[in-house]
């Protein structure tokens, strides 16, 4: 009996860790729903192709940013804009991708999220998982 116990324990732990990592990685399918939800407004300003709308086209955006940056940005774009860490400073040049002038000197970001329907931490996790599939 003792012999099996170790095996069962290992199995239970493996399953528990698998679930924990799924939970913390965010649900990309739900992220897509949120992205397309009119109340959350992402789609009002972003295309998921390379094409610019009000904000940059989000194709390959997962390759441009760290998870930490995504979290900060989606939680508070204006605060992140003002903090201006190295990643944000680089990102402000984005209009150059479309042959336009960098936004580096601007005091305010144009990314204004809905105040009425703010993003929860779980929603931010799901959105990040989705953004990384683009
Ligand atoms: C009112 C327009 C607007 C809305 C709404 C909006 N964004 Fe943005 N977004 C922008 C702009 C503009 C930028 C670039 C920053 C700037 O120039 O001020 C940006 C930048 C980004 C970036 C970085 C893109 C890159 O190329 O590095 C991500 C990711 C992003 N937005 C995701 C989202 C998500 C997810 C939502 C919905 C929850 C959202 N945005 C809603 C306008 C918007």
Coordinates of C-alpha atoms and ligand atoms in Angstrom, one line a residue:
X1 CA 0.0 0.0 0.0
X2 CA 2.8 2.4 1.0
X3 CA 4.3 1.8 -2.4
X4 CA 1.3 3.1 -4.2
X5 CA 0.9 6.1 -2.0
X6 CA 3.9 7.9 -3.3
X7 CA 2.7 7.4 -6.9
X8 CA -0.8 8.6 -6.1
X9 CA 0.5 11.7 -4.3
X10 CA 2.8 12.5 -7.3
X11 CA -0.2 12.2 -9.7
X12 CA -2.4 14.4 -7.5
X13 CA 0.3 17.0 -7.4
X14 CA 0.9 16.9 -11.1
X15 CA -2.8 17.5 -11.8
X16 CA -2.9 20.3 -9.2
X17 CA 0.0 22.1 -10.8
X18 CA -1.4 21.6 -14.3
X19 CA -4.6 23.3 -13.2
X20 CA -2.8 26.1 -11.4
X21 CA -0.7 26.9 -14.5
X22 CA -3.8 26.9 -16.7
X23 CA -5.5 29.3 -14.3
X24 CA -2.6 31.7 -14.1
X25 CA -1.9 31.6 -17.9
X26 CA -5.3 33.2 -18.6
X27 CA -8.1 32.0 -20.9
X28 CA -7.4 33.1 -24.5
X29 CA -10.9 32.2 -25.7
X30 CA -12.5 34.4 -23.0
X31 CA -9.9 37.1 -23.9
X32 CA -11.2 37.1 -27.5
X33 CA -14.7 37.5 -26.3
X34 CA -13.7 40.4 -24.1
X35 CA -11.7 42.0 -27.0
X36 CA -14.8 41.9 -29.2
X37 CA -17.2 43.1 -26.4
X38 CA -18.4 46.6 -27.3
X39 CA -18.4 47.6 -23.6
X40 CA -14.7 47.0 -23.3
X41 CA -14.0 49.0 -26.5
X42 CA -10.8 47.3 -27.6
X43 CA -12.2 46.8 -31.1
X44 CA -13.3 50.4 -31.4
X45 CA -9.6 51.3 -31.6
X46 CA -7.7 48.2 -32.6
X47 CA -7.5 45.8 -35.5
X48 CA -5.9 42.4 -35.0
X49 CA -4.2 42.7 -38.4
X50 CA -1.1 44.9 -39.0
X51 CA -3.4 47.8 -39.9
X52 CA -3.6 50.9 -37.8
X53 CA -7.0 52.1 -36.5
X54 CA -6.8 54.7 -33.7
X55 CA -4.2 52.5 -32.0
X56 CA -1.6 50.2 -33.6
X57 CA -2.6 47.0 -35.4
X58 CA -2.1 44.2 -32.9
X59 CA -0.7 41.5 -35.2
X60 CA 2.3 39.9 -33.5
X61 CA 1.9 42.2 -30.4
X62 CA 2.8 39.3 -28.2
X63 CA 6.3 39.5 -29.6
X64 CA 6.6 43.2 -28.8
X65 CA 5.9 43.1 -25.1
X66 CA 6.6 41.3 -21.8
X67 CA 3.7 40.0 -19.8
X68 CA 4.6 42.4 -17.0
X69 CA 4.2 45.3 -19.5
X70 CA 0.9 44.1 -20.8
X71 CA -0.4 43.9 -17.2
X72 CA 0.7 47.4 -16.4
X73 CA -0.6 48.8 -19.6
X74 CA -4.0 47.3 -19.5
X75 CA -4.4 48.1 -15.8
X76 CA -3.6 51.8 -16.4
X77 CA -2.4 53.0 -19.8
X78 CA -1.9 56.7 -18.7
X79 CA 0.1 55.8 -15.6
X80 CA 2.3 53.5 -17.7
X81 CA 2.7 56.2 -20.3
X82 CA 3.9 58.7 -17.7
X83 CA 6.2 56.2 -16.0
X84 CA 7.9 55.8 -19.3
X85 CA 10.1 52.8 -18.6
X86 CA 12.4 51.6 -21.4
X87 CA 9.8 49.3 -23.0
X88 CA 7.2 52.1 -23.0
X89 CA 9.7 54.7 -24.4
X90 CA 10.4 52.3 -27.3
X91 CA 6.7 51.5 -27.8
X92 CA 5.8 55.3 -28.1
X93 CA 7.6 55.3 -31.5
X94 CA 4.9 53.0 -32.9
X95 CA 3.5 55.4 -35.5
X96 CA 6.9 55.2 -37.2
X97 CA 5.7 51.7 -38.3
X98 CA 3.1 53.4 -40.4
X99 CA 5.5 56.1 -41.7
X100 CA 4.2 58.7 -39.1
X101 CA 5.9 60.7 -36.4
X102 CA 6.7 59.0 -33.1
X103 CA 4.4 59.9 -30.1
X104 CA 7.3 60.0 -27.7
X105 CA 6.9 63.7 -26.8
X106 CA 3.1 63.4 -26.0
X107 CA 1.9 63.8 -22.4
X108 CA -1.1 61.6 -22.8
X109 CA -1.9 58.3 -24.4
X110 CA -4.9 58.1 -26.7
X111 CA -5.8 54.7 -25.2
X112 CA -8.7 55.5 -22.9
X113 CA -10.4 52.5 -21.5
X114 CA -14.0 52.4 -20.4
X115 CA -14.5 53.8 -16.9
X116 CA -17.9 52.3 -16.7
X117 CA -16.8 48.8 -17.4
X118 CA -13.3 48.6 -15.9
X119 CA -11.2 45.5 -16.5
X120 CA -10.8 43.0 -13.6
X121 CA -7.4 41.4 -13.0
X122 CA -8.8 38.1 -14.3
X123 CA -10.0 39.8 -17.5
X124 CA -6.6 41.4 -18.0
X125 CA -5.0 37.9 -17.7
X126 CA -7.5 36.5 -20.3
X127 CA -6.9 39.5 -22.7
X128 CA -3.1 39.0 -22.4
X129 CA -3.5 35.3 -23.3
X130 CA -5.5 36.3 -26.4
X131 CA -3.1 39.1 -27.4
X132 CA -0.3 36.5 -27.4
X133 CA -2.1 34.4 -30.0
X134 CA -2.3 37.3 -32.5
Ligands
LIG1 C1 -9.8 54.9 -27.4 C2 -9.0 54.0 -28.2 C3 -8.4 52.8 -27.5 C4 -9.1 51.8 -26.9 C5 -10.6 51.8 -26.4 C6 -8.2 50.7 -26.6 N1 -6.9 51.1 -27.1 FE1 -5.2 49.9 -27.0 N2 -4.2 51.5 -27.8 C7 -4.7 52.6 -28.3 C8 -3.6 53.5 -28.7 C9 -3.8 54.9 -29.3 C10 -2.4 52.8 -28.4 C11 -1.0 53.4 -28.6 C12 -0.7 54.4 -27.5 C13 -0.8 55.8 -27.9 O1 -0.4 56.2 -29.0 O2 -1.4 56.6 -27.1 C14 -2.8 51.5 -27.9 C15 -1.9 50.5 -27.5 C16 -2.3 49.2 -27.2 C17 -1.3 48.1 -27.1 C18 0.1 48.1 -27.4 C19 0.2 47.9 -28.9 C20 1.6 47.7 -29.5 O3 1.7 47.7 -30.7 O4 2.6 47.7 -28.8 C21 -2.1 47.0 -26.7 C22 -1.6 45.6 -26.4 C23 -3.5 47.5 -26.6 N3 -3.5 48.8 -26.9 C24 -4.5 46.7 -26.2 C25 -5.8 47.2 -26.0 C26 -6.9 46.3 -25.4 C27 -6.8 44.9 -25.0 C28 -8.0 47.1 -25.3 C29 -9.4 46.8 -24.7 C30 -9.4 46.4 -23.4 C31 -7.6 48.4 -25.8 N4 -6.3 48.4 -26.2 C32 -8.5 49.5 -26.0 C33 -6.0 53.0 -28.3 C34 -7.1 52.3 -27.7

